[in-house]
Amino acid sequence: MKLTRIGAGLAAAIIGLAGMASAEEPEIKKLVIDGVEMTVAAPAPPYLENLDMIYSGWLFRSPETQALELDDFDNPGMVFVEQAQDMFSTPEGTAGKACADCHQLEDFKGLRTVLPRVEDDGKLWTMEDYINKCRTDRMGAKAWKYGGTELTSMVALIGLQSRGMPVNVKIDGPAKPYWEKGKEIFYTRVGQLDMACANCHEDNYGKMIRADRLSQGQINGFPTYRLKNGKLNSVHARFKGCMKNIRAQPYNVGGDEFKALELYIASRGNGLSVETPSVRN
Amino acid sequence: MKITGLTAVALVFGASVAMAEVVPPKEVKFTEDGAVETPVTTTPGNPANGRKVFAHRKKGNCLACHQNSDMKDLPFHGEIGPSLDGVGDRYSEAELRGIVVNAKKALNPDTIMPAFYKDWGFRRVLKKFQGKSILTAQEVEDVVAYLKTLKE
């Protein structure tokens, strides 16, 4: 009898703690890069039932890490962007063409905001897919490794052209089934630690998990330069790292599951600015 | 008579040095209130080792989510779960064991807290952890013994 009461009281107390209420809102600061103010906090899109506000991961970082993103000269991710700029104008492949022979960088303004998206073939295309398709079909060059430095650097260079513009991926029409699949992955517990993305990045953002402050897991700043590994990190590489942390077998980098998850998580950031390339820990 | 007594002593001694009897994860019995009354191994828990398992990042890694004033020497205590100061006062040994074995049964099915003594029923577990629990039976008992020492 006594045990029962203790058990019930305990369960009630824990349930009270377990909801959204346990997440902690970050301190809102202004992020201005190169004279352009970023939207780092915005009302959550209506399809996010459990969030009122969405926040850039920048808000959850320490002042020291935040400072690295304020100026492109300080941003270590820009080194990779510059390398991509060189690659952009270097001919490669059997056609003897460079990206620059057909494209001007400015043409890509806005592209980052709408990717991934469903193409005419009914498939979900990421920025990486477009770049590699161009390389293999038009340049006669080899596809770059998905998640590798070259491809991720090029994704950052093209993403940078949309910096400051709001993320605006489509979730309806042909995108709907992909979005639903991504959402299911986001809320499904996996691994020996038996956790879903939502357990940390929806229920507990703003809190410390050991030495790291949990963010909402937004990807508006990707590819992101991580101080932890000293390189640009693709969205899928980050997903993979997260899954390994919870001792789950990651999905394939560049595979259908991660593409669907990328669309879903991108949609959770609809309204935040593209911040590419961001700096995180 | 003398021989019988010796035999008895030998038997008892033999039993205590023999393999500890372990309750496999699938056979752990929870009470209705989510407590586990029977230790999961017959070898009594060692609180000193439990303290190590508690802090170890690849074992309990309890500090990832919980604060613990007994470990002030270690930096970065997490904020996800409640502080464990005085947890030995708030819960009985059986309740602590239930929470460590499987908090989803002991506390709340939606908790983020992993089950530390469960080796089946997960999705997409990394190969090297398949069919394994995060902690061994002995580590569970050691952690429980350590948690019992956390008094206000």
Short mmCIF file of C-alpha atoms in Angstrom, two decimals:
data_model
loop_
_atom_site.label_atom_id
_atom_site.label_comp_id
_atom_site.label_asym_id
_atom_site.label_seq_id
_atom_site.Cartn_x
_atom_site.Cartn_y
_atom_site.Cartn_z
CA MET A 1 0.00 0.00 0.00
CA LYS A 2 2.70 2.41 0.99
CA LEU A 3 4.83 1.35 -1.96
CA THR A 4 1.91 1.88 -4.29
CA ARG A 5 1.46 5.45 -3.14
CA ILE A 6 5.15 6.17 -3.45
CA GLY A 7 5.16 4.62 -6.90
CA ALA A 8 2.17 6.62 -8.07
CA GLY A 9 3.45 9.90 -6.68
CA LEU A 10 6.78 9.27 -8.26
CA ALA A 11 5.30 8.49 -11.65
CA ALA A 12 3.25 11.69 -11.51
CA ALA A 13 6.28 13.75 -10.60
CA ILE A 14 8.35 12.28 -13.40
CA ILE A 15 5.61 12.65 -15.99
CA GLY A 16 5.38 16.26 -14.96
CA LEU A 17 9.06 16.67 -15.68
CA ALA A 18 9.18 14.65 -18.85
CA GLY A 19 7.15 16.88 -21.14
CA MET A 20 8.23 19.82 -23.22
CA ALA A 21 8.28 21.97 -20.16
CA SER A 22 11.70 20.60 -19.33
CA ALA A 23 13.35 22.19 -22.37
CA GLU A 24 15.00 25.54 -21.69
CA GLU A 25 14.68 28.54 -23.94
CA PRO A 26 18.01 30.06 -24.96
CA GLU A 27 19.03 33.65 -24.44
CA ILE A 28 18.09 35.52 -27.61
CA LYS A 29 20.98 37.45 -29.11
CA LYS A 30 21.45 39.19 -32.44
CA LEU A 31 23.48 37.40 -35.07
CA VAL A 32 24.72 39.78 -37.75
CA ILE A 33 27.14 38.40 -40.34
CA ASP A 34 28.66 40.68 -42.92
CA GLY A 35 26.03 43.32 -42.16
CA VAL A 36 23.12 40.93 -42.61
CA GLU A 37 21.00 40.05 -39.60
CA MET A 38 20.10 36.38 -39.32
CA THR A 39 16.78 35.14 -38.03
CA VAL A 40 17.93 32.94 -35.16
CA ALA A 41 14.56 32.63 -33.40
CA ALA A 42 11.16 32.37 -35.05
CA PRO A 43 7.67 31.09 -34.29
CA ALA A 44 7.49 27.35 -34.91
CA PRO A 45 5.73 26.33 -38.13
CA PRO A 46 2.18 25.08 -37.43
CA TYR A 47 3.05 21.43 -38.15
CA LEU A 48 5.41 21.30 -35.17
CA GLU A 49 2.92 20.29 -32.51
CA ASN A 50 5.39 20.31 -29.65
CA LEU A 51 7.32 23.52 -30.20
CA ASP A 52 6.33 27.16 -29.84
CA MET A 53 9.59 28.63 -31.05
CA ILE A 54 12.43 27.43 -33.26
CA TYR A 55 16.00 28.44 -32.57
CA SER A 56 19.24 28.35 -34.49
CA GLY A 57 21.86 26.15 -32.86
CA TRP A 58 24.01 29.30 -32.69
CA LEU A 59 21.97 30.51 -29.69
CA PHE A 60 22.93 27.44 -27.67
CA ARG A 61 26.66 27.85 -28.09
CA SER A 62 29.13 29.56 -25.78
CA PRO A 63 29.95 33.26 -26.43
CA GLU A 64 33.40 32.19 -27.65
CA THR A 65 31.98 29.80 -30.23
CA GLN A 66 29.27 32.28 -31.20
CA ALA A 67 31.92 34.92 -31.89
CA LEU A 68 33.58 32.74 -34.53
CA GLU A 69 30.54 33.05 -36.77
CA LEU A 70 30.23 36.84 -36.62
CA ASP A 71 32.99 37.52 -39.08
CA ASP A 72 33.94 35.48 -42.13
CA PHE A 73 37.62 36.11 -41.43
CA ASP A 74 37.23 34.33 -38.09
CA ASN A 75 34.99 31.57 -39.42
CA PRO A 76 37.18 28.50 -39.97
CA GLY A 77 34.52 27.06 -42.29
CA MET A 78 35.37 29.74 -44.85
CA VAL A 79 38.69 28.03 -45.59
CA PHE A 80 36.71 25.14 -47.06
CA VAL A 81 34.43 27.52 -48.92
CA GLU A 82 37.48 29.12 -50.52
CA GLN A 83 38.75 25.71 -51.57
CA ALA A 84 35.36 25.01 -53.12
CA GLN A 85 35.64 28.31 -54.98
CA ASP A 86 38.85 27.08 -56.58
CA MET A 87 37.22 23.77 -57.47
CA PHE A 88 34.28 25.67 -58.93
CA SER A 89 36.47 27.15 -61.64
CA THR A 90 38.73 24.15 -62.21
CA PRO A 91 37.85 21.96 -65.23
CA GLU A 92 37.37 18.30 -64.41
CA GLY A 93 36.19 15.22 -66.24
CA THR A 94 36.01 14.12 -69.87
CA ALA A 95 33.98 17.15 -70.99
CA GLY A 96 36.81 19.42 -69.86
CA LYS A 97 34.38 21.72 -68.08
CA ALA A 98 34.37 23.51 -64.78
CA CYS A 99 31.25 24.43 -62.81
CA ALA A 100 32.00 28.03 -63.75
CA ASP A 101 31.63 27.27 -67.47
CA CYS A 102 27.87 26.88 -67.02
CA HIS A 103 27.10 28.57 -63.69
CA GLN A 104 27.69 31.79 -61.90
CA LEU A 105 27.65 31.49 -58.16
CA GLU A 106 24.96 34.15 -57.86
CA ASP A 107 22.63 31.90 -59.85
CA PHE A 108 22.39 29.71 -56.78
CA LYS A 109 20.94 32.41 -54.56
CA GLY A 110 17.92 30.88 -52.84
CA LEU A 111 18.61 27.28 -53.82
CA ARG A 112 19.68 26.23 -50.33
CA THR A 113 16.40 27.42 -48.86
CA VAL A 114 14.28 24.90 -50.80
CA LEU A 115 16.43 21.75 -50.57
CA PRO A 116 15.88 18.88 -50.26
CA ARG A 117 13.01 18.86 -52.76
CA VAL A 118 11.27 16.37 -54.99
CA GLU A 119 12.39 16.46 -58.63
CA ASP A 120 10.45 15.50 -61.76
CA ASP A 121 11.58 11.90 -61.29
CA GLY A 122 9.59 11.76 -58.06
CA LYS A 123 12.73 11.37 -55.96
CA LEU A 124 13.93 13.55 -53.14
CA TRP A 125 17.06 15.46 -54.14
CA THR A 126 19.58 16.98 -51.80
CA MET A 127 22.14 19.63 -52.74
CA GLU A 128 24.71 16.84 -52.86
CA ASP A 129 22.63 14.97 -55.41
CA TYR A 130 22.45 17.97 -57.73
CA ILE A 131 26.18 18.58 -57.58
CA ASN A 132 27.07 14.96 -58.23
CA LYS A 133 24.53 14.66 -61.05
CA CYS A 134 26.18 17.62 -62.73
CA ARG A 135 29.61 16.08 -62.28
CA THR A 136 28.74 12.68 -63.70
CA ASP A 137 26.30 13.69 -66.46
CA ARG A 138 27.60 17.03 -67.69
CA MET A 139 31.28 17.07 -66.71
CA GLY A 140 32.08 13.43 -67.19
CA ALA A 141 33.73 13.52 -63.79
CA LYS A 142 33.47 11.09 -60.92
CA ALA A 143 30.84 11.68 -58.30
CA TRP A 144 32.28 13.00 -55.07
CA LYS A 145 31.91 10.92 -51.95
CA TYR A 146 28.73 11.81 -50.11
CA GLY A 147 29.71 13.47 -46.86
CA GLY A 148 33.33 13.83 -48.05
CA THR A 149 35.23 17.10 -47.82
CA GLU A 150 35.03 18.09 -51.51
CA LEU A 151 31.30 17.61 -51.81
CA THR A 152 30.57 19.14 -48.42
CA SER A 153 32.75 22.15 -49.22
CA MET A 154 30.90 22.68 -52.51
CA VAL A 155 27.57 22.35 -50.69
CA ALA A 156 28.78 25.07 -48.32
CA LEU A 157 29.85 27.37 -51.16
CA ILE A 158 26.49 27.06 -52.88
CA GLY A 159 24.63 27.29 -49.57
CA LEU A 160 26.49 30.49 -48.73
CA GLN A 161 24.80 32.21 -51.68
CA SER A 162 21.52 31.94 -49.72
CA ARG A 163 22.90 33.11 -46.39
CA GLY A 164 20.37 35.24 -44.55
CA MET A 165 17.42 33.95 -46.57
CA PRO A 166 14.74 31.96 -44.71
CA VAL A 167 14.68 28.18 -44.99
CA ASN A 168 11.54 27.28 -46.90
CA VAL A 169 11.36 23.59 -47.83
CA LYS A 170 8.13 22.15 -49.18
CA ILE A 171 6.47 19.48 -47.12
CA ASP A 172 3.27 18.92 -49.05
CA GLY A 173 2.41 17.52 -52.49
CA PRO A 174 5.01 15.04 -53.73
CA ALA A 175 7.24 15.86 -50.73
CA LYS A 176 4.62 14.65 -48.26
CA PRO A 177 5.55 10.94 -48.11
CA TYR A 178 9.24 11.79 -47.68
CA TRP A 179 8.41 14.29 -44.97
CA GLU A 180 6.24 11.75 -43.16
CA LYS A 181 9.02 9.19 -43.32
CA GLY A 182 11.50 11.70 -41.94
CA LYS A 183 9.11 12.60 -39.16
CA GLU A 184 8.71 8.96 -38.23
CA ILE A 185 12.48 8.57 -38.00
CA PHE A 186 12.71 11.69 -35.84
CA TYR A 187 10.32 10.24 -33.29
CA THR A 188 11.44 6.59 -33.35
CA ARG A 189 13.70 5.37 -30.57
CA VAL A 190 16.76 3.48 -31.77
CA GLY A 191 19.97 1.97 -30.47
CA GLN A 192 21.00 0.42 -27.20
CA LEU A 193 20.35 3.78 -25.52
CA ASP A 194 16.86 3.64 -27.01
CA MET A 195 16.50 7.31 -27.87
CA ALA A 196 14.78 9.25 -30.63
CA CYS A 197 15.98 12.59 -32.02
CA ALA A 198 13.03 14.14 -30.19
CA ASN A 199 14.13 12.94 -26.75
CA CYS A 200 17.09 15.31 -26.81
CA HIS A 201 16.31 17.92 -29.44
CA GLU A 202 12.65 18.54 -28.68
CA ASP A 203 12.14 17.54 -25.04
CA ASN A 204 15.45 18.70 -23.61
CA TYR A 205 17.03 21.39 -25.78
CA GLY A 206 18.78 24.11 -23.83
CA LYS A 207 20.00 21.70 -21.17
CA MET A 208 23.50 20.43 -20.59
CA ILE A 209 24.24 16.85 -21.51
CA ARG A 210 27.56 16.49 -19.75
CA ALA A 211 29.72 19.28 -21.27
CA ASP A 212 27.47 20.01 -24.24
CA ARG A 213 24.33 22.10 -24.41
CA LEU A 214 21.58 20.40 -26.39
CA SER A 215 20.18 22.38 -29.29
CA GLN A 216 17.01 21.83 -31.28
CA GLY A 217 19.09 19.98 -33.84
CA GLN A 218 18.37 22.58 -36.53
CA ILE A 219 20.32 22.23 -39.77
CA ASN A 220 19.91 25.75 -41.18
CA GLY A 221 23.64 26.35 -40.62
CA PHE A 222 24.91 23.24 -42.40
CA PRO A 223 27.43 22.31 -43.53
CA THR A 224 28.84 23.32 -40.18
CA TYR A 225 32.43 23.71 -39.06
CA ARG A 226 32.85 21.81 -35.81
CA LEU A 227 35.61 22.73 -33.41
CA LYS A 228 35.46 19.14 -32.25
CA ASN A 229 36.79 17.68 -35.51
CA GLY A 230 38.19 20.73 -37.24
CA LYS A 231 36.32 20.32 -40.51
CA LEU A 232 33.11 21.01 -42.33
CA ASN A 233 30.44 18.49 -41.44
CA SER A 234 27.61 17.48 -43.73
CA VAL A 235 24.09 17.02 -42.42
CA HIS A 236 24.23 13.28 -42.96
CA ALA A 237 27.62 12.92 -41.27
CA ARG A 238 26.14 14.67 -38.24
CA PHE A 239 23.11 12.36 -38.23
CA LYS A 240 25.48 9.41 -38.38
CA GLY A 241 27.50 10.69 -35.42
CA CYS A 242 24.35 11.21 -33.38
CA MET A 243 23.12 7.70 -34.09
CA LYS A 244 26.46 6.17 -33.13
CA ASN A 245 26.36 8.11 -29.87
CA ILE A 246 23.17 6.32 -28.93
CA ARG A 247 24.70 3.05 -30.11
CA ALA A 248 22.41 2.75 -33.10
CA GLN A 249 23.37 1.40 -36.50
CA PRO A 250 23.35 4.58 -38.60
CA TYR A 251 21.45 4.77 -41.86
CA ASN A 252 23.60 5.19 -44.96
CA VAL A 253 25.09 8.61 -45.60
CA GLY A 254 23.38 9.74 -48.82
CA GLY A 255 20.67 7.09 -48.39
CA ASP A 256 16.90 7.45 -48.53
CA GLU A 257 16.35 7.51 -44.77
CA PHE A 258 18.79 10.32 -44.10
CA LYS A 259 17.45 12.30 -47.06
CA ALA A 260 13.93 12.01 -45.66
CA LEU A 261 15.20 12.95 -42.21
CA GLU A 262 17.05 15.91 -43.73
CA LEU A 263 13.84 17.16 -45.32
CA TYR A 264 11.90 16.77 -42.09
CA ILE A 265 14.52 18.48 -39.94
CA ALA A 266 14.99 21.23 -42.53
CA SER A 267 11.22 21.82 -42.32
CA ARG A 268 11.50 22.18 -38.55
CA GLY A 269 13.70 25.17 -39.35
CA ASN A 270 11.44 26.78 -41.95
CA GLY A 271 11.68 30.47 -41.12
CA LEU A 272 15.22 30.46 -39.71
CA SER A 273 17.96 31.99 -41.86
CA VAL A 274 20.38 29.93 -43.85
CA GLU A 275 23.57 30.38 -41.83
CA THR A 276 25.95 28.34 -43.95
CA PRO A 277 28.71 27.74 -43.03
CA SER A 278 27.97 27.88 -39.32
CA VAL A 279 30.43 27.23 -36.50
CA ARG A 280 29.59 24.82 -33.69
CA ASN A 281 31.44 22.87 -31.05
CA MET B 1 30.88 -35.96 12.75
CA LYS B 2 34.06 -34.04 12.33
CA ILE B 3 34.26 -35.07 8.71
CA THR B 4 30.63 -34.06 8.13
CA GLY B 5 31.32 -30.62 9.58
CA LEU B 6 34.35 -30.20 7.36
CA THR B 7 32.36 -31.27 4.35
CA ALA B 8 29.70 -28.72 5.18
CA VAL B 9 32.32 -25.98 5.50
CA ALA B 10 33.88 -27.06 2.22
CA LEU B 11 30.48 -26.96 0.52
CA VAL B 12 29.70 -23.49 1.78
CA PHE B 13 33.15 -22.26 0.89
CA GLY B 14 32.88 -23.93 -2.50
CA ALA B 15 29.55 -22.24 -3.16
CA SER B 16 30.85 -18.79 -2.32
CA VAL B 17 33.82 -19.00 -4.67
CA ALA B 18 31.79 -20.59 -7.44
CA MET B 19 30.31 -18.42 -10.21
CA ALA B 20 27.89 -15.85 -8.89
CA GLU B 21 24.34 -16.60 -9.86
CA VAL B 22 23.11 -14.00 -12.27
CA VAL B 23 19.54 -13.14 -13.21
CA PRO B 24 19.59 -12.62 -16.98
CA PRO B 25 17.96 -9.33 -18.13
CA LYS B 26 14.90 -11.07 -19.54
CA GLU B 27 14.18 -12.79 -16.24
CA VAL B 28 14.32 -9.75 -13.98
CA LYS B 29 11.02 -9.44 -12.12
CA PHE B 30 9.50 -6.04 -11.40
CA THR B 31 6.96 -5.42 -8.68
CA GLU B 32 3.80 -3.54 -9.61
CA ASP B 33 5.48 -0.37 -8.43
CA GLY B 34 8.49 -0.83 -10.67
CA ALA B 35 10.88 -2.05 -8.01
CA VAL B 36 13.24 -5.03 -8.42
CA GLU B 37 13.53 -6.75 -5.08
CA THR B 38 15.94 -9.55 -5.94
CA PRO B 39 19.53 -8.53 -6.72
CA VAL B 40 20.46 -9.41 -10.29
CA THR B 41 23.58 -11.20 -9.08
CA THR B 42 24.34 -13.02 -5.86
CA THR B 43 27.64 -11.19 -5.40
CA PRO B 44 26.88 -8.16 -3.24
CA GLY B 45 27.29 -4.74 -4.84
CA ASN B 46 30.55 -2.90 -4.32
CA PRO B 47 29.86 0.84 -3.86
CA ALA B 48 33.44 1.88 -4.65
CA ASN B 49 33.29 0.17 -8.02
CA GLY B 50 29.75 1.47 -8.46
CA ARG B 51 31.11 5.00 -8.16
CA LYS B 52 33.51 4.29 -11.04
CA VAL B 53 30.81 2.73 -13.20
CA PHE B 54 28.57 5.73 -12.46
CA ALA B 55 31.12 8.19 -13.85
CA HIS B 56 32.56 6.06 -16.67
CA ARG B 57 31.52 7.50 -20.04
CA LYS B 58 31.18 4.11 -21.67
CA LYS B 59 29.44 2.49 -18.70
CA GLY B 60 26.85 4.27 -16.58
CA ASN B 61 27.80 7.75 -17.80
CA CYS B 62 25.24 8.92 -15.24
CA LEU B 63 26.87 12.37 -15.06
CA ALA B 64 25.83 12.96 -18.66
CA CYS B 65 22.34 13.68 -17.37
CA HIS B 66 22.50 13.94 -13.56
CA GLN B 67 24.24 16.16 -11.06
CA ASN B 68 25.94 14.49 -8.14
CA SER B 69 27.63 16.54 -5.42
CA ASP B 70 29.67 13.50 -4.41
CA MET B 71 31.53 13.97 -7.69
CA LYS B 72 32.31 17.66 -7.44
CA ASP B 73 35.84 16.79 -8.56
CA LEU B 74 34.56 15.89 -12.02
CA PRO B 75 33.49 18.75 -14.32
CA PHE B 76 30.30 19.02 -16.36
CA HIS B 77 27.34 17.39 -14.68
CA GLY B 78 24.31 17.12 -16.93
CA GLU B 79 20.90 18.72 -16.42
CA ILE B 80 18.58 16.28 -18.17
CA GLY B 81 17.50 14.25 -15.14
CA PRO B 82 17.08 15.20 -11.48
CA SER B 83 20.06 15.67 -9.16
CA LEU B 84 21.01 12.43 -7.46
CA ASP B 85 21.97 14.06 -4.17
CA GLY B 86 20.10 12.20 -1.46
CA VAL B 87 18.76 9.60 -3.87
CA GLY B 88 19.64 6.94 -1.30
CA ASP B 89 17.14 8.56 1.09
CA ARG B 90 14.38 8.95 -1.42
CA TYR B 91 14.30 5.42 -2.77
CA SER B 92 14.62 1.94 -1.34
CA GLU B 93 17.29 -0.37 -2.66
CA ALA B 94 14.68 -2.29 -4.67
CA GLU B 95 13.36 0.91 -6.19
CA LEU B 96 16.85 2.08 -7.11
CA ARG B 97 17.52 -1.29 -8.72
CA GLY B 98 14.30 -1.02 -10.74
CA ILE B 99 15.25 2.45 -12.00
CA VAL B 100 18.75 1.36 -13.01
CA VAL B 101 17.57 -1.87 -14.65
CA ASN B 102 14.82 -0.21 -16.68
CA ALA B 103 13.55 3.26 -15.86
CA LYS B 104 10.82 2.92 -18.46
CA LYS B 105 9.26 0.22 -16.27
CA ALA B 106 10.22 1.76 -12.95
CA LEU B 107 9.33 5.40 -13.61
CA ASN B 108 7.70 6.33 -16.85
CA PRO B 109 7.53 4.69 -20.29
CA ASP B 110 8.42 8.01 -21.96
CA THR B 111 11.56 8.77 -19.99
CA ILE B 112 14.73 9.52 -21.94
CA MET B 113 16.70 7.42 -19.42
CA PRO B 114 18.14 4.27 -20.99
CA ALA B 115 17.49 0.83 -19.54
CA PHE B 116 20.87 -0.26 -18.21
CA TYR B 117 20.05 -3.94 -17.82
CA LYS B 118 18.11 -4.87 -20.91
CA ASP B 119 19.56 -6.70 -23.87
CA TRP B 120 16.65 -7.21 -26.25
CA GLY B 121 13.79 -5.38 -27.90
CA PHE B 122 15.76 -2.43 -29.27
CA ARG B 123 15.80 -1.15 -32.87
CA ARG B 124 18.93 -0.84 -35.04
CA VAL B 125 21.45 -1.55 -32.30
CA LEU B 126 25.08 -1.18 -33.43
CA LYS B 127 26.52 -4.60 -34.08
CA LYS B 128 28.99 -4.61 -31.23
CA PHE B 129 26.23 -3.90 -28.71
CA GLN B 130 23.66 -6.32 -30.07
CA GLY B 131 22.33 -8.74 -27.47
CA LYS B 132 24.14 -6.85 -24.74
CA SER B 133 23.00 -4.69 -21.88
CA ILE B 134 24.76 -1.40 -21.12
CA LEU B 135 25.82 -2.69 -17.70
CA THR B 136 26.57 -6.20 -16.50
CA ALA B 137 24.61 -7.66 -13.60
CA GLN B 138 27.52 -6.95 -11.27
CA GLU B 139 27.80 -3.35 -12.47
CA VAL B 140 24.08 -2.86 -11.81
CA GLU B 141 24.47 -4.08 -8.24
CA ASP B 142 27.61 -1.97 -7.78
CA VAL B 143 25.81 1.16 -8.98
CA VAL B 144 22.82 0.41 -6.76
CA ALA B 145 25.17 -0.04 -3.80
CA TYR B 146 26.78 3.30 -4.63
CA LEU B 147 23.44 5.11 -5.04
CA LYS B 148 22.45 3.86 -1.57
CA THR B 149 25.39 5.82 -0.17
CA LEU B 150 24.09 9.12 -1.61
CA LYS B 151 22.37 10.50 1.50
CA GLU B 152 21.51 14.11 2.24
#
